[in-house]
């Protein structure tokens, strides 16, 4: 563990401080950006801490950069937290083309809009959010640099022995959500080619922090004495603070035509191994069910690491933090990842 990192995280204030603590690489990069930095879809799980991370980086750089967070803000708590930390907020329904046209101009846009859970019940809503909004945004910000957050769900299952999907693989996913996410990427690609808009697409494989994520899902099951399924026997993940930093720094790699990058740590983690280690840290036995399949939804991050370096927070650190948090009764967002799903139904 890096000496700059805490051994344990005791409170949500400590957790949020760590998630929004900028590293020198980000402080140096943030000086290149002009106001405002627009963050669209900033009210979700990652957006608030990313916005404050950018704000803190600009402050450390002595750079007057306005951060504007845009969302419907159904969660008023997120909006209040952002405002309290110096981030300007704007409530807007990005499905409404007229609302998007009223957004402020910007040279740099971070796009976090997406819908996954509830697809089985309302697939039309998932397709609308994941395809109409990108079209609106790409028309409004045709001269900007845009980083669009996508998902590893655009890939089919990949062989563990092969090392996971790479960005040039065919996008033939399982399930309607994965196909809607491919539609989102295709809209970004279309407008990038048509208008010359510089775009970087980030295919995220499980951002984690202590209130949600695949590590929290595993720890909760073990703590409750529930069995851990092995059908999806391997996975990738990345600490949310590292993921957010890379999202911002990827603005430098936006291009036309759009370029895709897998966003995760470079390792592929085995569920059996990680669950066993969490069991040790939690002082709980681990029961497994099912058999490992030779394919999983996993990605290869070589392209991103070659450009931005390896994410800073290692797995053992994340495991220790997660186990301590669960043992002390730390809050959960109660938003399971469903990492174990193999049918693409969310």
mmCIF file of C-alpha atoms in Angstrom:
data_model
loop_
_atom_site.group_PDB
_atom_site.id
_atom_site.type_symbol
_atom_site.label_atom_id
_atom_site.label_comp_id
_atom_site.label_asym_id
_atom_site.label_seq_id
_atom_site.Cartn_x
_atom_site.Cartn_y
_atom_site.Cartn_z
ATOM 1 C CA UNK A 1 0.000 0.000 0.000
ATOM 2 C CA UNK A 2 1.236 3.483 -0.880
ATOM 3 C CA UNK A 3 2.233 5.467 2.220
ATOM 4 C CA UNK A 4 -0.101 8.251 1.039
ATOM 5 C CA UNK A 5 -3.137 5.945 1.293
ATOM 6 C CA UNK A 6 -4.992 5.223 4.541
ATOM 7 C CA UNK A 7 -4.994 1.736 6.060
ATOM 8 C CA UNK A 8 -8.773 1.886 6.491
ATOM 9 C CA UNK A 9 -11.572 4.289 5.589
ATOM 10 C CA UNK A 10 -13.919 4.969 8.494
ATOM 11 C CA UNK A 11 -16.470 7.499 7.248
ATOM 12 C CA UNK A 12 -18.132 8.599 4.037
ATOM 13 C CA UNK A 13 -16.391 11.954 4.324
ATOM 14 C CA UNK A 14 -13.039 10.152 4.368
ATOM 15 C CA UNK A 15 -14.127 8.014 1.417
ATOM 16 C CA UNK A 16 -15.259 10.992 -0.646
ATOM 17 C CA UNK A 17 -12.057 12.885 0.179
ATOM 18 C CA UNK A 18 -10.003 9.966 -1.105
ATOM 19 C CA UNK A 19 -12.132 9.525 -4.242
ATOM 20 C CA UNK A 20 -11.694 13.221 -5.100
ATOM 21 C CA UNK A 21 -7.997 13.551 -4.225
ATOM 22 C CA UNK A 22 -6.132 14.484 -7.457
ATOM 23 C CA UNK A 23 -2.768 13.020 -8.361
ATOM 24 C CA UNK A 24 -0.001 15.211 -9.836
ATOM 25 C CA UNK A 25 -0.650 13.893 -13.367
ATOM 26 C CA UNK A 26 -4.203 15.217 -13.267
ATOM 27 C CA UNK A 27 -3.214 18.535 -11.697
ATOM 28 C CA UNK A 28 -0.746 19.075 -14.518
ATOM 29 C CA UNK A 29 -3.269 18.100 -17.226
ATOM 30 C CA UNK A 30 -6.141 20.210 -15.873
ATOM 31 C CA UNK A 31 -4.204 23.412 -16.656
ATOM 32 C CA UNK A 32 -4.844 22.751 -20.358
ATOM 33 C CA UNK A 33 -8.637 23.003 -20.057
ATOM 34 C CA UNK A 34 -10.732 26.132 -20.558
ATOM 35 C CA UNK A 35 -13.978 26.974 -18.749
ATOM 36 C CA UNK A 36 -16.415 25.477 -18.510
ATOM 37 C CA UNK A 37 -15.694 21.757 -18.241
ATOM 38 C CA UNK A 38 -19.105 20.182 -18.882
ATOM 39 C CA UNK A 39 -20.041 16.904 -17.183
ATOM 40 C CA UNK A 40 -23.270 15.502 -18.615
ATOM 41 C CA UNK A 41 -25.116 12.898 -16.584
ATOM 42 C CA UNK A 42 -23.276 13.981 -13.454
ATOM 43 C CA UNK A 43 -25.887 12.828 -10.959
ATOM 44 C CA UNK A 44 -25.110 9.089 -11.064
ATOM 45 C CA UNK A 45 -22.676 6.892 -9.148
ATOM 46 C CA UNK A 46 -19.465 8.277 -10.682
ATOM 47 C CA UNK A 47 -20.344 11.798 -11.803
ATOM 48 C CA UNK A 48 -20.387 13.646 -8.464
ATOM 49 C CA UNK A 49 -16.938 12.488 -7.337
ATOM 50 C CA UNK A 50 -15.507 13.093 -10.827
ATOM 51 C CA UNK A 51 -16.783 16.670 -10.816
ATOM 52 C CA UNK A 52 -15.269 17.398 -7.410
ATOM 53 C CA UNK A 53 -12.037 15.637 -8.427
ATOM 54 C CA UNK A 54 -11.765 18.034 -11.382
ATOM 55 C CA UNK A 55 -12.569 20.963 -9.102
ATOM 56 C CA UNK A 56 -9.863 20.025 -6.600
ATOM 57 C CA UNK A 57 -7.309 19.441 -9.367
ATOM 58 C CA UNK A 58 -7.980 22.917 -10.782
ATOM 59 C CA UNK A 59 -7.636 24.465 -7.322
ATOM 60 C CA UNK A 60 -4.314 22.738 -6.734
ATOM 61 C CA UNK A 61 -3.140 23.896 -10.153
ATOM 62 C CA UNK A 62 -4.145 27.484 -9.403
ATOM 63 C CA UNK A 63 -6.302 27.312 -12.520
ATOM 64 C CA UNK A 64 -9.669 29.095 -12.682
ATOM 65 C CA UNK A 65 -11.712 26.345 -14.290
ATOM 66 C CA UNK A 66 -15.469 26.295 -13.878
ATOM 67 C CA UNK A 67 -16.934 22.804 -13.515
ATOM 68 C CA UNK A 68 -20.560 22.472 -14.609
ATOM 69 C CA UNK A 69 -22.457 19.305 -13.672
ATOM 70 C CA UNK A 70 -25.588 18.600 -15.721
ATOM 71 C CA UNK A 71 -28.229 16.035 -14.767
ATOM 72 C CA UNK A 72 -31.927 15.657 -14.100
ATOM 73 C CA UNK A 73 -30.803 15.492 -10.448
ATOM 74 C CA UNK A 74 -33.564 13.162 -9.333
ATOM 75 C CA UNK A 75 -31.268 12.708 -6.332
ATOM 76 C CA UNK A 76 -31.232 16.144 -4.682
ATOM 77 C CA UNK A 77 -28.546 14.952 -2.266
ATOM 78 C CA UNK A 78 -26.031 14.696 -5.122
ATOM 79 C CA UNK A 79 -26.817 18.221 -6.317
ATOM 80 C CA UNK A 80 -26.464 19.702 -2.841
ATOM 81 C CA UNK A 81 -23.155 17.890 -2.332
ATOM 82 C CA UNK A 82 -21.782 19.181 -5.626
ATOM 83 C CA UNK A 83 -22.784 22.779 -4.913
ATOM 84 C CA UNK A 84 -21.249 22.562 -1.440
ATOM 85 C CA UNK A 85 -17.952 21.543 -3.062
ATOM 86 C CA UNK A 86 -17.792 24.400 -5.538
ATOM 87 C CA UNK A 87 -19.309 22.724 -8.611
ATOM 88 C CA UNK A 88 -21.986 24.586 -10.588
ATOM 89 C CA UNK A 89 -25.070 22.474 -11.318
ATOM 90 C CA UNK A 90 -27.713 22.658 -14.010
ATOM 91 C CA UNK A 91 -30.875 20.535 -14.040
ATOM 92 C CA UNK A 92 -31.688 19.385 -17.564
ATOM 93 C CA UNK A 93 -33.475 16.499 -19.282
ATOM 94 C CA UNK A 94 -31.029 15.527 -22.021
ATOM 95 C CA UNK A 95 -33.704 13.497 -23.829
ATOM 96 C CA UNK A 96 -35.235 16.882 -24.697
ATOM 97 C CA UNK A 97 -33.369 18.231 -27.713
ATOM 98 C CA UNK A 98 -34.449 21.792 -26.865
ATOM 99 C CA UNK A 99 -32.965 21.469 -23.385
ATOM 100 C CA UNK A 100 -29.652 20.291 -24.845
ATOM 101 C CA UNK A 101 -29.613 23.263 -27.219
ATOM 102 C CA UNK A 102 -29.806 25.569 -24.200
ATOM 103 C CA UNK A 103 -26.698 24.129 -22.555
ATOM 104 C CA UNK A 104 -23.632 26.408 -22.341
ATOM 105 C CA UNK A 105 -20.902 26.102 -24.946
ATOM 106 C CA UNK A 106 -17.799 24.156 -23.990
ATOM 107 C CA UNK A 107 -14.582 22.926 -25.562
ATOM 108 C CA UNK A 108 -14.420 19.850 -23.308
ATOM 109 C CA UNK A 109 -17.313 17.540 -22.470
ATOM 110 C CA UNK A 110 -17.437 14.423 -20.287
ATOM 111 C CA UNK A 111 -20.437 12.237 -21.042
ATOM 112 C CA UNK A 112 -21.852 9.948 -18.324
ATOM 113 C CA UNK A 113 -25.418 9.494 -19.550
ATOM 114 C CA UNK A 114 -26.644 5.910 -19.741
ATOM 115 C CA UNK A 115 -29.347 3.495 -18.653
ATOM 116 C CA UNK A 116 -28.762 -0.176 -17.817
ATOM 117 C CA UNK A 117 -30.931 -1.504 -15.031
ATOM 118 C CA UNK A 118 -34.611 -1.822 -15.851
ATOM 119 C CA UNK A 119 -33.940 -2.784 -19.471
ATOM 120 C CA UNK A 120 -35.947 -6.002 -19.152
ATOM 121 C CA UNK A 121 -38.990 -4.080 -17.918
ATOM 122 C CA UNK A 122 -38.682 -1.100 -20.294
ATOM 123 C CA UNK A 123 -36.300 -1.731 -23.204
ATOM 124 C CA UNK A 124 -37.635 1.246 -25.170
ATOM 125 C CA UNK A 125 -36.495 3.641 -22.431
ATOM 126 C CA UNK A 126 -33.034 2.071 -22.452
ATOM 127 C CA UNK A 127 -32.721 2.498 -26.215
ATOM 128 C CA UNK A 128 -33.987 6.092 -26.081
ATOM 129 C CA UNK A 129 -31.536 7.168 -23.368
ATOM 130 C CA UNK A 130 -28.589 5.343 -24.901
ATOM 131 C CA UNK A 131 -29.084 6.496 -28.507
ATOM 132 C CA UNK A 132 -31.117 9.715 -28.659
ATOM 133 C CA UNK A 133 -29.104 11.601 -26.053
ATOM 134 C CA UNK A 134 -25.737 10.981 -27.795
ATOM 135 C CA UNK A 135 -27.203 12.352 -31.026
ATOM 136 C CA UNK A 136 -28.437 15.491 -29.261
ATOM 137 C CA UNK A 137 -25.113 16.030 -27.498
ATOM 138 C CA UNK A 138 -22.962 15.404 -30.555
ATOM 139 C CA UNK A 139 -24.942 17.965 -32.554
ATOM 140 C CA UNK A 140 -24.716 20.543 -29.743
ATOM 141 C CA UNK A 141 -20.991 20.037 -29.118
ATOM 142 C CA UNK A 142 -19.738 19.264 -32.617
ATOM 143 C CA UNK A 143 -16.536 21.314 -32.153
ATOM 144 C CA UNK A 144 -15.691 20.059 -28.654
ATOM 145 C CA UNK A 145 -13.519 17.233 -27.382
ATOM 146 C CA UNK A 146 -15.779 14.576 -25.877
ATOM 147 C CA UNK A 147 -15.058 11.582 -23.656
ATOM 148 C CA UNK A 148 -18.060 9.259 -23.677
ATOM 149 C CA UNK A 149 -18.402 6.620 -20.979
ATOM 150 C CA UNK A 150 -19.438 3.311 -22.501
ATOM 151 C CA UNK A 151 -19.375 -0.206 -21.062
ATOM 152 C CA UNK A 152 -17.611 -3.526 -21.420
ATOM 153 C CA UNK A 153 -21.083 -4.964 -22.074
ATOM 154 C CA UNK A 154 -20.636 -4.056 -25.753
ATOM 155 C CA UNK A 155 -18.464 -7.183 -26.103
ATOM 156 C CA UNK A 156 -19.480 -10.820 -26.225
ATOM 157 C CA UNK A 157 -17.950 -13.182 -23.675
ATOM 158 C CA UNK A 158 -14.220 -13.608 -24.143
ATOM 159 C CA UNK A 159 -11.802 -16.428 -23.376
ATOM 160 C CA UNK A 160 -9.907 -16.040 -20.117
ATOM 161 C CA UNK A 161 -6.874 -17.684 -21.736
ATOM 162 C CA UNK A 162 -6.939 -15.016 -24.469
ATOM 163 C CA UNK A 163 -6.695 -12.229 -21.920
ATOM 164 C CA UNK A 164 -10.037 -10.534 -22.512
ATOM 165 C CA UNK A 165 -11.620 -8.496 -25.286
ATOM 166 C CA UNK A 166 -9.599 -5.858 -27.135
ATOM 167 C CA UNK A 167 -10.973 -2.691 -28.663
ATOM 168 C CA UNK A 168 -10.850 -4.005 -32.238
ATOM 169 C CA UNK A 169 -13.049 -7.026 -31.469
ATOM 170 C CA UNK A 170 -16.520 -7.244 -33.065
ATOM 171 C CA UNK A 171 -19.257 -5.744 -30.911
ATOM 172 C CA UNK A 172 -21.738 -8.621 -30.741
ATOM 173 C CA UNK A 173 -22.955 -8.575 -27.146
ATOM 174 C CA UNK A 174 -25.444 -10.742 -25.283
ATOM 175 C CA UNK A 175 -28.727 -9.064 -24.356
ATOM 176 C CA UNK A 176 -30.662 -5.938 -25.184
ATOM 177 C CA UNK A 177 -28.738 -3.580 -22.893
ATOM 178 C CA UNK A 178 -25.439 -4.523 -24.515
ATOM 179 C CA UNK A 179 -26.887 -3.913 -27.964
ATOM 180 C CA UNK A 180 -28.310 -0.542 -26.910
ATOM 181 C CA UNK A 181 -24.828 0.360 -25.648
ATOM 182 C CA UNK A 182 -23.418 -0.547 -29.069
ATOM 183 C CA UNK A 183 -26.046 1.775 -30.547
ATOM 184 C CA UNK A 184 -24.769 4.563 -28.280
ATOM 185 C CA UNK A 185 -21.216 4.049 -29.519
ATOM 186 C CA UNK A 186 -22.314 3.964 -33.162
ATOM 187 C CA UNK A 187 -24.038 7.344 -32.774
ATOM 188 C CA UNK A 188 -20.863 8.842 -31.303
ATOM 189 C CA UNK A 189 -18.860 7.327 -34.162
ATOM 190 C CA UNK A 190 -21.276 8.560 -36.835
ATOM 191 C CA UNK A 191 -21.243 12.167 -35.687
ATOM 192 C CA UNK A 192 -17.496 12.066 -35.045
ATOM 193 C CA UNK A 193 -16.935 11.141 -38.695
ATOM 194 C CA UNK A 194 -19.600 13.462 -40.068
ATOM 195 C CA UNK A 195 -18.575 16.587 -38.153
ATOM 196 C CA UNK A 196 -14.952 15.871 -37.295
ATOM 197 C CA UNK A 197 -15.796 15.875 -33.570
ATOM 198 C CA UNK A 198 -12.983 14.467 -31.451
ATOM 199 C CA UNK A 199 -14.261 11.585 -29.319
ATOM 200 C CA UNK A 200 -12.784 8.985 -26.970
ATOM 201 C CA UNK A 201 -15.076 6.135 -25.908
ATOM 202 C CA UNK A 202 -14.304 4.400 -22.624
ATOM 203 C CA UNK A 203 -15.583 0.840 -22.203
ATOM 204 C CA UNK A 204 -15.749 0.516 -18.439
ATOM 205 C CA UNK A 205 -15.373 -2.827 -16.665
ATOM 206 C CA UNK A 206 -16.674 -2.303 -13.124
ATOM 207 C CA UNK A 207 -15.666 0.819 -11.251
ATOM 208 C CA UNK A 208 -15.630 0.029 -7.525
ATOM 209 C CA UNK A 209 -15.705 1.993 -4.299
ATOM 210 C CA UNK A 210 -16.862 0.982 -0.826
ATOM 211 C CA UNK A 211 -20.581 1.699 -1.257
ATOM 212 C CA UNK A 212 -21.086 -0.293 -4.454
ATOM 213 C CA UNK A 213 -19.280 -2.438 -7.014
ATOM 214 C CA UNK A 214 -18.382 -6.050 -7.586
ATOM 215 C CA UNK A 215 -16.027 -6.203 -4.578
ATOM 216 C CA UNK A 216 -18.787 -4.854 -2.315
ATOM 217 C CA UNK A 217 -21.221 -7.384 -3.839
ATOM 218 C CA UNK A 218 -18.868 -10.263 -3.041
ATOM 219 C CA UNK A 219 -18.104 -8.986 0.455
ATOM 220 C CA UNK A 220 -21.805 -8.570 1.260
ATOM 221 C CA UNK A 221 -22.558 -12.154 0.225
ATOM 222 C CA UNK A 222 -19.710 -13.549 2.277
ATOM 223 C CA UNK A 223 -20.599 -11.424 5.324
ATOM 224 C CA UNK A 224 -24.207 -12.623 5.128
ATOM 225 C CA UNK A 225 -23.180 -16.283 4.782
ATOM 226 C CA UNK A 226 -24.588 -16.540 1.255
ATOM 227 C CA UNK A 227 -22.905 -18.684 -1.432
ATOM 228 C CA UNK A 228 -20.746 -17.094 -4.109
ATOM 229 C CA UNK A 229 -21.579 -18.155 -7.653
ATOM 230 C CA UNK A 230 -18.797 -19.188 -10.014
ATOM 231 C CA UNK A 231 -20.583 -19.270 -13.381
ATOM 232 C CA UNK A 232 -18.945 -15.920 -14.196
ATOM 233 C CA UNK A 233 -15.630 -16.952 -12.728
ATOM 234 C CA UNK A 234 -13.451 -13.967 -13.694
ATOM 235 C CA UNK A 235 -13.866 -10.185 -13.827
ATOM 236 C CA UNK A 236 -12.062 -6.847 -14.141
ATOM 237 C CA UNK A 237 -12.436 -3.819 -11.903
ATOM 238 C CA UNK A 238 -10.872 -0.429 -11.176
ATOM 239 C CA UNK A 239 -11.011 1.915 -8.181
ATOM 240 C CA UNK A 240 -13.504 4.670 -8.981
ATOM 241 C CA UNK A 241 -11.048 7.451 -8.170
ATOM 242 C CA UNK A 242 -8.589 6.026 -10.712
ATOM 243 C CA UNK A 243 -11.337 5.603 -13.294
ATOM 244 C CA UNK A 244 -12.482 9.202 -12.890
ATOM 245 C CA UNK A 245 -8.959 10.529 -13.254
ATOM 246 C CA UNK A 246 -8.494 8.578 -16.484
ATOM 247 C CA UNK A 247 -11.823 9.814 -17.857
ATOM 248 C CA UNK A 248 -10.639 13.413 -17.503
ATOM 249 C CA UNK A 249 -7.157 12.785 -18.869
ATOM 250 C CA UNK A 250 -8.612 10.910 -21.871
ATOM 251 C CA UNK A 251 -9.699 14.268 -23.282
ATOM 252 C CA UNK A 252 -6.139 14.518 -24.567
ATOM 253 C CA UNK A 253 -6.655 11.355 -26.649
ATOM 254 C CA UNK A 254 -10.011 12.270 -28.198
ATOM 255 C CA UNK A 255 -9.858 11.974 -31.980
ATOM 256 C CA UNK A 256 -11.874 11.847 -35.161
ATOM 257 C CA UNK A 257 -12.785 9.157 -36.059
ATOM 258 C CA UNK A 258 -13.674 8.220 -32.472
ATOM 259 C CA UNK A 259 -11.264 5.928 -30.618
ATOM 260 C CA UNK A 260 -12.280 3.316 -28.028
ATOM 261 C CA UNK A 261 -10.374 2.336 -24.888
ATOM 262 C CA UNK A 262 -11.083 -0.373 -22.318
ATOM 263 C CA UNK A 263 -11.158 1.170 -18.841
ATOM 264 C CA UNK A 264 -10.156 -1.115 -15.969
ATOM 265 C CA UNK A 265 -7.109 -2.412 -14.161
ATOM 266 C CA UNK A 266 -4.881 -4.554 -16.395
ATOM 267 C CA UNK A 267 -5.365 -7.752 -14.398
ATOM 268 C CA UNK A 268 -8.128 -10.334 -14.767
ATOM 269 C CA UNK A 269 -9.321 -11.393 -11.313
ATOM 270 C CA UNK A 270 -10.638 -14.848 -10.457
ATOM 271 C CA UNK A 271 -13.845 -14.811 -8.405
ATOM 272 C CA UNK A 272 -12.778 -17.852 -6.377
ATOM 273 C CA UNK A 273 -9.447 -16.238 -5.439
ATOM 274 C CA UNK A 274 -10.891 -12.808 -4.624
ATOM 275 C CA UNK A 275 -13.770 -14.228 -2.596
ATOM 276 C CA UNK A 276 -11.378 -16.423 -0.622
ATOM 277 C CA UNK A 277 -9.211 -13.412 0.205
ATOM 278 C CA UNK A 278 -12.269 -11.398 1.256
ATOM 279 C CA UNK A 279 -13.305 -14.312 3.462
ATOM 280 C CA UNK A 280 -9.935 -14.149 5.216
ATOM 281 C CA UNK A 281 -10.235 -10.397 5.743
ATOM 282 C CA UNK A 282 -13.838 -10.709 6.955
ATOM 283 C CA UNK A 283 -13.136 -13.750 9.143
ATOM 284 C CA UNK A 284 -15.947 -15.593 7.401
ATOM 285 C CA UNK A 285 -16.061 -18.951 5.599
ATOM 286 C CA UNK A 286 -16.797 -18.807 1.871
ATOM 287 C CA UNK A 287 -19.177 -21.208 0.146
ATOM 288 C CA UNK A 288 -19.083 -21.546 -3.622
ATOM 289 C CA UNK A 289 -21.753 -22.797 -6.013
ATOM 290 C CA UNK A 290 -21.600 -23.606 -9.714
ATOM 291 C CA UNK A 291 -18.750 -24.200 -12.110
ATOM 292 C CA UNK A 292 -16.438 -21.719 -13.798
ATOM 293 C CA UNK A 293 -16.946 -21.177 -17.508
ATOM 294 C CA UNK A 294 -13.950 -20.654 -19.760
ATOM 295 C CA UNK A 295 -15.454 -17.396 -21.085
ATOM 296 C CA UNK A 296 -16.482 -14.241 -19.227
ATOM 297 C CA UNK A 297 -17.166 -10.561 -19.818
ATOM 298 C CA UNK A 298 -13.590 -9.360 -19.438
ATOM 299 C CA UNK A 299 -11.423 -6.757 -21.138
ATOM 300 C CA UNK A 300 -7.792 -6.127 -21.980
ATOM 301 C CA UNK A 301 -6.606 -2.664 -20.925
ATOM 302 C CA UNK A 302 -3.229 -2.598 -22.689
ATOM 303 C CA UNK A 303 -4.145 0.316 -24.966
ATOM 304 C CA UNK A 304 -5.126 2.636 -22.134
ATOM 305 C CA UNK A 305 -2.206 1.662 -19.898
ATOM 306 C CA UNK A 306 0.189 2.387 -22.757
ATOM 307 C CA UNK A 307 -1.170 5.940 -22.954
ATOM 308 C CA UNK A 308 -1.962 6.865 -19.334
ATOM 309 C CA UNK A 309 -0.082 4.350 -17.213
ATOM 310 C CA UNK A 310 -1.359 1.717 -14.787
ATOM 311 C CA UNK A 311 -4.187 2.757 -12.418
ATOM 312 C CA UNK A 312 -2.709 3.687 -9.059
ATOM 313 C CA UNK A 313 -4.856 1.721 -6.580
ATOM 314 C CA UNK A 314 -3.981 -1.984 -6.381
ATOM 315 C CA UNK A 315 -6.383 -4.838 -5.687
ATOM 316 C CA UNK A 316 -5.137 -5.751 -2.212
ATOM 317 C CA UNK A 317 -5.706 -2.175 -1.058
ATOM 318 C CA UNK A 318 -9.249 -2.228 -2.425
ATOM 319 C CA UNK A 319 -9.944 -5.572 -0.740
ATOM 320 C CA UNK A 320 -8.683 -4.385 2.656
ATOM 321 C CA UNK A 321 -10.740 -1.202 2.474
ATOM 322 C CA UNK A 322 -13.858 -3.093 1.383
ATOM 323 C CA UNK A 323 -13.621 -5.744 4.099
ATOM 324 C CA UNK A 324 -13.069 -3.177 6.843
ATOM 325 C CA UNK A 325 -15.972 -1.085 5.560
ATOM 326 C CA UNK A 326 -18.378 -4.032 5.540
ATOM 327 C CA UNK A 327 -17.265 -5.209 8.998
ATOM 328 C CA UNK A 328 -17.967 -1.761 10.477
ATOM 329 C CA UNK A 329 -21.413 -1.573 8.825
ATOM 330 C CA UNK A 330 -20.493 1.045 6.232
ATOM 331 C CA UNK A 331 -23.331 2.290 4.024
ATOM 332 C CA UNK A 332 -24.226 0.558 0.770
ATOM 333 C CA UNK A 333 -25.959 2.194 -2.183
ATOM 334 C CA UNK A 334 -27.944 -1.064 -2.538
ATOM 335 C CA UNK A 335 -27.233 -1.115 -6.275
ATOM 336 C CA UNK A 336 -25.812 -4.582 -7.047
ATOM 337 C CA UNK A 337 -23.802 -4.918 -10.239
ATOM 338 C CA UNK A 338 -25.267 -8.301 -11.244
ATOM 339 C CA UNK A 339 -21.746 -9.228 -12.318
ATOM 340 C CA UNK A 340 -22.828 -12.882 -12.216
ATOM 341 C CA UNK A 341 -25.405 -12.481 -15.027
ATOM 342 C CA UNK A 342 -24.605 -14.391 -18.233
ATOM 343 C CA UNK A 343 -27.853 -13.782 -20.125
ATOM 344 C CA UNK A 344 -27.459 -10.007 -20.625
ATOM 345 C CA UNK A 345 -30.702 -9.303 -18.755
ATOM 346 C CA UNK A 346 -30.565 -6.282 -16.451
#
